[in-house]
mmCIF file of N, CA and C in Angstrom:
data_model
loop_
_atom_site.group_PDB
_atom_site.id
_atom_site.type_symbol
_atom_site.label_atom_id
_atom_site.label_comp_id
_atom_site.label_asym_id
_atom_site.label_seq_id
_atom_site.Cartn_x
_atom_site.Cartn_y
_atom_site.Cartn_z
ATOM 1 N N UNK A 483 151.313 105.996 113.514
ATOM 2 C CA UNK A 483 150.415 104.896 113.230
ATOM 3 C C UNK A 483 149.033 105.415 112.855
ATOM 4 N N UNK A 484 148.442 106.084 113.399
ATOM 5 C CA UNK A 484 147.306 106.912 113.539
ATOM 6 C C UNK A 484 147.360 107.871 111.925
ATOM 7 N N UNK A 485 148.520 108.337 111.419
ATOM 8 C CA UNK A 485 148.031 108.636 109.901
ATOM 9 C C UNK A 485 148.086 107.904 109.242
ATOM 10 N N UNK A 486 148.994 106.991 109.263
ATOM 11 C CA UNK A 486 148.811 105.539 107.938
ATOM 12 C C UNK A 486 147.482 105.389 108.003
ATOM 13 N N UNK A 487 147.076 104.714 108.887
ATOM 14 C CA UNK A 487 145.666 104.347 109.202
ATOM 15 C C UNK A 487 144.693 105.075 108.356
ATOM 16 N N UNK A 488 144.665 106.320 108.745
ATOM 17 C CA UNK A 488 144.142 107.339 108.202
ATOM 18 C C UNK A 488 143.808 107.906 106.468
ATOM 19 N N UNK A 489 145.422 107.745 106.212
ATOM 20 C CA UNK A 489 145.723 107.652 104.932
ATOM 21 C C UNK A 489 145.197 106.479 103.908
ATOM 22 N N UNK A 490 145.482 104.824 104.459
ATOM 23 C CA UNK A 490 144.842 103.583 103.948
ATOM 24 C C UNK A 490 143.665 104.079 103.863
ATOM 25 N N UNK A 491 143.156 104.326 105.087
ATOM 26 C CA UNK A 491 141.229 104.759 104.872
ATOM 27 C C UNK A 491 140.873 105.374 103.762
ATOM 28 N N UNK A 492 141.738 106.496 103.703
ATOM 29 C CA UNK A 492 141.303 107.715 102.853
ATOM 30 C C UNK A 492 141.771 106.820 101.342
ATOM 31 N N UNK A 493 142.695 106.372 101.071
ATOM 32 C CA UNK A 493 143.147 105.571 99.749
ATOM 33 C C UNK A 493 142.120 104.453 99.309
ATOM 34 N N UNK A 494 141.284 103.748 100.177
ATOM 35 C CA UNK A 494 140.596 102.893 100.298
ATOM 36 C C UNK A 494 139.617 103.191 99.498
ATOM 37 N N UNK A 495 138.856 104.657 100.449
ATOM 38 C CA UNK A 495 137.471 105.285 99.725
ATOM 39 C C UNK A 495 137.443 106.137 98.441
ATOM 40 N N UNK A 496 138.399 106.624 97.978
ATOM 41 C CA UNK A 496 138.798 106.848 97.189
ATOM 42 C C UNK A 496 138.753 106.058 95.445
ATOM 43 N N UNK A 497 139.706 105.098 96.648
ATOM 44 C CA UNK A 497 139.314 103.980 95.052
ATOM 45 C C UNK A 497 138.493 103.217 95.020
ATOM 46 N N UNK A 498 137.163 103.213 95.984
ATOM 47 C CA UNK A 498 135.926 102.662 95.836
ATOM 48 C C UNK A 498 135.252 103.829 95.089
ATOM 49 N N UNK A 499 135.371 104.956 95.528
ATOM 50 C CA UNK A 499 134.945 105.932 94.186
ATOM 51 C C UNK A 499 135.106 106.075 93.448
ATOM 52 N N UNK A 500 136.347 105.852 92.859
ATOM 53 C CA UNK A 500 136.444 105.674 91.616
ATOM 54 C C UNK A 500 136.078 104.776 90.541
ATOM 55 N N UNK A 501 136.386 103.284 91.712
ATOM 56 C CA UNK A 501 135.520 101.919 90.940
ATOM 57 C C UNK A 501 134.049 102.274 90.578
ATOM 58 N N UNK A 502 133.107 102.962 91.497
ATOM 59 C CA UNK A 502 131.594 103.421 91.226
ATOM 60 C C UNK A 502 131.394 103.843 90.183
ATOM 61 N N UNK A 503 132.241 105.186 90.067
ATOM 62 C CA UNK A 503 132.298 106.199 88.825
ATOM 63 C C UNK A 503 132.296 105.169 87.605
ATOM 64 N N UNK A 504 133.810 104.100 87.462
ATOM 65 C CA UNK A 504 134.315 103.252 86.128
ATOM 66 C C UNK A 504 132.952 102.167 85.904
ATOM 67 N N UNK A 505 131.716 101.745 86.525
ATOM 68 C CA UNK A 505 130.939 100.541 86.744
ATOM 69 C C UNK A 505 130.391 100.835 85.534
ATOM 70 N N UNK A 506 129.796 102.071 85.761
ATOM 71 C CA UNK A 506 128.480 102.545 84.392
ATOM 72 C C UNK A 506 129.258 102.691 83.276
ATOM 73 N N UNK A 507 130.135 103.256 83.272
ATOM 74 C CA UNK A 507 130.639 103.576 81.897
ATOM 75 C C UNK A 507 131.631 101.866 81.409
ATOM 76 N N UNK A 508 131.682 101.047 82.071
ATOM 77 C CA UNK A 508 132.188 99.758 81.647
ATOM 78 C C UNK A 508 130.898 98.772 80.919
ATOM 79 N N UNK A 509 129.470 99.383 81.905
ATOM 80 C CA UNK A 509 128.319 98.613 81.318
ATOM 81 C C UNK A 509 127.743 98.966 80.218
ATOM 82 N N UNK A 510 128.308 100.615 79.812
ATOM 83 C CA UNK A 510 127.750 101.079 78.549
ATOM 84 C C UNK A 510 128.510 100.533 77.625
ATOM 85 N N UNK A 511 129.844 100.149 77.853
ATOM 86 C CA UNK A 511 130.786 99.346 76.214
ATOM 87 C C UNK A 511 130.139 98.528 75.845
ATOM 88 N N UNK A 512 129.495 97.522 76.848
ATOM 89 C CA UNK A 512 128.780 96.157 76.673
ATOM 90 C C UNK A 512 127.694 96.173 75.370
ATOM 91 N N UNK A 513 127.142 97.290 75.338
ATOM 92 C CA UNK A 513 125.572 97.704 74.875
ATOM 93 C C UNK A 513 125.753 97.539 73.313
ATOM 94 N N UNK A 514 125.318 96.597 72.757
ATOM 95 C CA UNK A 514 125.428 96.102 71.255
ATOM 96 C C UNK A 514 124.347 96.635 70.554
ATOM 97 N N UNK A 515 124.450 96.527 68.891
ATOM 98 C CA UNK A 515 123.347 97.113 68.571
ATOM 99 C C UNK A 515 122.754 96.167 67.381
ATOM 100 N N UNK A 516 121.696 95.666 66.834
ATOM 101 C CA UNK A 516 121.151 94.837 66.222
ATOM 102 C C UNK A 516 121.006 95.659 64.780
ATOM 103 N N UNK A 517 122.466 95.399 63.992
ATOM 104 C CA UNK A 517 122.242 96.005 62.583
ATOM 105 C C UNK A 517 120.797 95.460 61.504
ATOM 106 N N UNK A 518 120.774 94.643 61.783
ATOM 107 C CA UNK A 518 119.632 94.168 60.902
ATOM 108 C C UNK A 518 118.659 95.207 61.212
ATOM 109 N N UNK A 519 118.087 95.094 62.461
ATOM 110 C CA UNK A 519 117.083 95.451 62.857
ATOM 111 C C UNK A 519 117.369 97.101 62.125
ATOM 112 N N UNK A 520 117.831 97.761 62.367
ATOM 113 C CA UNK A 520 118.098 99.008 62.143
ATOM 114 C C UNK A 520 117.877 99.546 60.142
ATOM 115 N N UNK A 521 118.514 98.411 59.903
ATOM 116 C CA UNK A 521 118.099 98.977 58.280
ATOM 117 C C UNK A 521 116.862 98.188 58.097
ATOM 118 N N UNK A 522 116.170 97.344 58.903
ATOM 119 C CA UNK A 522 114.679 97.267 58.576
ATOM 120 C C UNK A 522 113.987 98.493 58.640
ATOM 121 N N UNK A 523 113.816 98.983 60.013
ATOM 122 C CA UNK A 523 113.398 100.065 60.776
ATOM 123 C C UNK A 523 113.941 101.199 59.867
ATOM 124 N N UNK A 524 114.975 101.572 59.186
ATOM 125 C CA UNK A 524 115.518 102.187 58.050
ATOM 126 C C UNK A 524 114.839 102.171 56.616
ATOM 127 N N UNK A 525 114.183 101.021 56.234
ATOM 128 C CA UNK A 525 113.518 100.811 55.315
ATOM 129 C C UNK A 525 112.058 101.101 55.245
ATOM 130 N N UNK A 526 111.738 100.491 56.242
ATOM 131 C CA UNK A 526 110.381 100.806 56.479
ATOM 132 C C UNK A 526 110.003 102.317 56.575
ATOM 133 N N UNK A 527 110.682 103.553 57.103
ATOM 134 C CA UNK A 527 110.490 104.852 57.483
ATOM 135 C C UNK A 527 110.622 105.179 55.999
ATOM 136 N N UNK A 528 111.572 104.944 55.627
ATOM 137 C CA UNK A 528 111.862 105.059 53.594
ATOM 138 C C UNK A 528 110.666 105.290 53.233
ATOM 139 N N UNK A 529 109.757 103.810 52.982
ATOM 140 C CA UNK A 529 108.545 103.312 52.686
ATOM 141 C C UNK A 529 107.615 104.541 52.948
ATOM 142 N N UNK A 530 107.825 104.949 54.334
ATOM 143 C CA UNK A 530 106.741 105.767 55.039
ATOM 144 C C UNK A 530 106.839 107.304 54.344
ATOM 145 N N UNK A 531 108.018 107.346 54.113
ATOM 146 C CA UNK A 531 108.771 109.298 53.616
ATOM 147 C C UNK A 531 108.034 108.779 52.289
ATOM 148 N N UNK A 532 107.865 107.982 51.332
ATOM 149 C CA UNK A 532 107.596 107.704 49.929
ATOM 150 C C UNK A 532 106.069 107.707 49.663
ATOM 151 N N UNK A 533 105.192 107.220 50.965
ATOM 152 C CA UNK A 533 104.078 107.091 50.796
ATOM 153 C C UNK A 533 103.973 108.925 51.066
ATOM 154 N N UNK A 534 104.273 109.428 52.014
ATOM 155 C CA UNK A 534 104.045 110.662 52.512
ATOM 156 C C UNK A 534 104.325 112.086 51.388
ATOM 157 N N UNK A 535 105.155 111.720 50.733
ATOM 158 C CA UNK A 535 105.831 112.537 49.742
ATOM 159 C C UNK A 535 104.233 112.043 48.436
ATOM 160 N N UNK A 536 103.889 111.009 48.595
ATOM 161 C CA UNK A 536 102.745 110.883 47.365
ATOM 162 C C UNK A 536 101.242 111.796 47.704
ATOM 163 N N UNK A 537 101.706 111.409 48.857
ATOM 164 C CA UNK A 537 100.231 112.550 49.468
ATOM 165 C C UNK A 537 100.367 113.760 49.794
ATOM 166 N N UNK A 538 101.328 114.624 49.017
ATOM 167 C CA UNK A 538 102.016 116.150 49.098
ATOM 168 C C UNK A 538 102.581 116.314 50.634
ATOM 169 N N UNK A 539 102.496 115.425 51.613
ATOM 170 C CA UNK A 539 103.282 116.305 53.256
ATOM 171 C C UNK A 539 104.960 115.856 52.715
ATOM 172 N N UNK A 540 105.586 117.076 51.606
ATOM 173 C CA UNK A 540 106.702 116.962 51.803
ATOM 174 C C UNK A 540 107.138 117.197 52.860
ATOM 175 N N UNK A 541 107.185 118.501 53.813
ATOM 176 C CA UNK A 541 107.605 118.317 54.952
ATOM 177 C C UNK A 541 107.670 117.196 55.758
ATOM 178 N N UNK A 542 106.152 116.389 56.166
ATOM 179 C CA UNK A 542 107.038 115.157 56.714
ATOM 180 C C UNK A 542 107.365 114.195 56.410
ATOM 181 N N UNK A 543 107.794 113.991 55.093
ATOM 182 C CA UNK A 543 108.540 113.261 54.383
ATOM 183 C C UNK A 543 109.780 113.407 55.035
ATOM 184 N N UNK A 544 110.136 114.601 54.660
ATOM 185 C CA UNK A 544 111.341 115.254 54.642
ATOM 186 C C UNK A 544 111.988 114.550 55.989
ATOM 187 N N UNK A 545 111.139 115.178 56.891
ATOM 188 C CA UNK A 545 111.727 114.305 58.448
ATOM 189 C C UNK A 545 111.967 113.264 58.255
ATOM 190 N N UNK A 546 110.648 112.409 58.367
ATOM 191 C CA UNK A 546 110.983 111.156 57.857
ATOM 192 C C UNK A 546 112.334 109.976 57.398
ATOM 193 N N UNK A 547 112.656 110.541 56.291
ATOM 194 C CA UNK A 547 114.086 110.588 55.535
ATOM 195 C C UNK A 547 115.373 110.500 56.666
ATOM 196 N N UNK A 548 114.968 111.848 57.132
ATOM 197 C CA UNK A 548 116.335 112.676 58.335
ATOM 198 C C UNK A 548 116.538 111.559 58.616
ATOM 199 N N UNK A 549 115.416 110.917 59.704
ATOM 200 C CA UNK A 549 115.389 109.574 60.438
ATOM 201 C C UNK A 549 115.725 108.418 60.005
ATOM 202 N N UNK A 550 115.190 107.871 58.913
ATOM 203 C CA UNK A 550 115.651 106.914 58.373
ATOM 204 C C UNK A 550 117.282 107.285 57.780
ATOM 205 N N UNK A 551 117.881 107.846 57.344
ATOM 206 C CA UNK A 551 119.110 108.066 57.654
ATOM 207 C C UNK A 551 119.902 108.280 58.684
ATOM 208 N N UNK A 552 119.299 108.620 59.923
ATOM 209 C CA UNK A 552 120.454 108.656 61.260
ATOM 210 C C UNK A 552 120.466 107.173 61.502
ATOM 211 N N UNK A 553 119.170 106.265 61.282
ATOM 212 C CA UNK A 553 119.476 105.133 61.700
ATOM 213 C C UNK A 553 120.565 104.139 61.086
ATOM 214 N N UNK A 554 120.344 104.339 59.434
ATOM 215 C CA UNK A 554 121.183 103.911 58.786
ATOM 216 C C UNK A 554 123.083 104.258 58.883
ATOM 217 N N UNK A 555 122.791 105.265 59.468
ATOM 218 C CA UNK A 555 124.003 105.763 59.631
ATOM 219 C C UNK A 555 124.639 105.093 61.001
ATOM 220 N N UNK A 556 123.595 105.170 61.984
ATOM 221 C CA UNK A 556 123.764 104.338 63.049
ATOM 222 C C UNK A 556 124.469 103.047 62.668
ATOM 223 N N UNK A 557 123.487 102.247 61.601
ATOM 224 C CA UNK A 557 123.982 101.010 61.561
ATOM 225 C C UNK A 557 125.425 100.652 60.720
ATOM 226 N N UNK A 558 125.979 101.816 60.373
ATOM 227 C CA UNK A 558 127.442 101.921 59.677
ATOM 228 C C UNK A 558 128.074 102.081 61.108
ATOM 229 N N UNK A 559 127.766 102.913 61.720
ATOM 230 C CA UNK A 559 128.830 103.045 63.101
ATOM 231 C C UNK A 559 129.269 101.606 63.528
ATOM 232 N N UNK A 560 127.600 100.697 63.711
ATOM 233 C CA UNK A 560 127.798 99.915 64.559
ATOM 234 C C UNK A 560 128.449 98.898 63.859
ATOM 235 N N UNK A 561 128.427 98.359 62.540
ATOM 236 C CA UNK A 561 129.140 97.758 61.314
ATOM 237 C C UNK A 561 130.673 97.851 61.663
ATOM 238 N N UNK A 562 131.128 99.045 61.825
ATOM 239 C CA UNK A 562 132.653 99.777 61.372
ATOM 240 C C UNK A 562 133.230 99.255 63.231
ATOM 241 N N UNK A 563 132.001 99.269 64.076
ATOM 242 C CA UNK A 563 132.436 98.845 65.657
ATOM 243 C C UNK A 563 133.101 97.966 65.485
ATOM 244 N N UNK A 564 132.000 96.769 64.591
ATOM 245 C CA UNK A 564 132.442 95.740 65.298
ATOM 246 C C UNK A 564 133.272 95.049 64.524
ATOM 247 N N UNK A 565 133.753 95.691 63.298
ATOM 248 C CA UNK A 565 134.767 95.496 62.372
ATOM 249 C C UNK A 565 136.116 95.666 63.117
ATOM 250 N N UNK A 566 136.567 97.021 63.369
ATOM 251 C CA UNK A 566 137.511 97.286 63.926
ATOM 252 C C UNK A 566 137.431 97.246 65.575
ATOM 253 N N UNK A 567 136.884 96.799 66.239
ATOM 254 C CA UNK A 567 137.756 96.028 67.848
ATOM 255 C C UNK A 567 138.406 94.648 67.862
ATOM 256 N N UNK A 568 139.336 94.756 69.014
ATOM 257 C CA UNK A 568 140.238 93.706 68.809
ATOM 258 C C UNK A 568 139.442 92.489 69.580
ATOM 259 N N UNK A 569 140.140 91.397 69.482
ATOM 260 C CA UNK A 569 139.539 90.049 70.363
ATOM 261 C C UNK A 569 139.719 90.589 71.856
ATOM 262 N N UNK A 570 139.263 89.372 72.649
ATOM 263 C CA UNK A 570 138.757 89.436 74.148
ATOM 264 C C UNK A 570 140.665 89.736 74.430
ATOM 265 N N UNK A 571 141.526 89.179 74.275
ATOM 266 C CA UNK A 571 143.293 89.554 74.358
ATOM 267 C C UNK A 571 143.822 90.074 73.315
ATOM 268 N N UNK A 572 143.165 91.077 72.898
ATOM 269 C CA UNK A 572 143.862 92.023 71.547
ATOM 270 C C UNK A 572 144.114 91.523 70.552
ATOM 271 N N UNK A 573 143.763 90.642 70.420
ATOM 272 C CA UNK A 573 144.299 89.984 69.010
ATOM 273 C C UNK A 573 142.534 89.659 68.270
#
């Protein structure tokens, strides 16, 4: 009697640890991303690499650019997300 006991306990805490561990990474799926916003913020840095490139700092143009392309690129990820997941019952 005394190891069941033991064992339930130990099975118990276990899978409360594990539920802990699964919490955060269930609240990060949730986390949406505002495409609009992103190829504004994409455009505008454009704007900024174009003005910057007129006043010779190719270099931070150059950055510039980098950035405004990871975002844009961002906003294809998040596009292609929410294209391809299924409904709330897979369908």
């Amino acid at each position: 009697m005394r190891r069941r006991m033991t064992a339930i306990v130990l099975a118990a805490a276990l899978a409360g640890g594990v539920a802990a561990t699964l919490a955060p990474a269930a609240q990060a799926a949730g986390v949406t991303c505002d495409v609009r916003k992103l190829h504004q913020e994409a455009d505008q840095l454009k704007r900024e690499a174009a003005r910057q490139k007129s006043q010779g700092q190719r270099e931070a143009a150059r950055h510039t650019l980098d950035r405004a392309y990871q975002l844009e690129k961002r906003a294809q990820q998040c596009e292609a997300a929410d294209h391809n997941t299924s409904g709330p019952f897979g369908g």
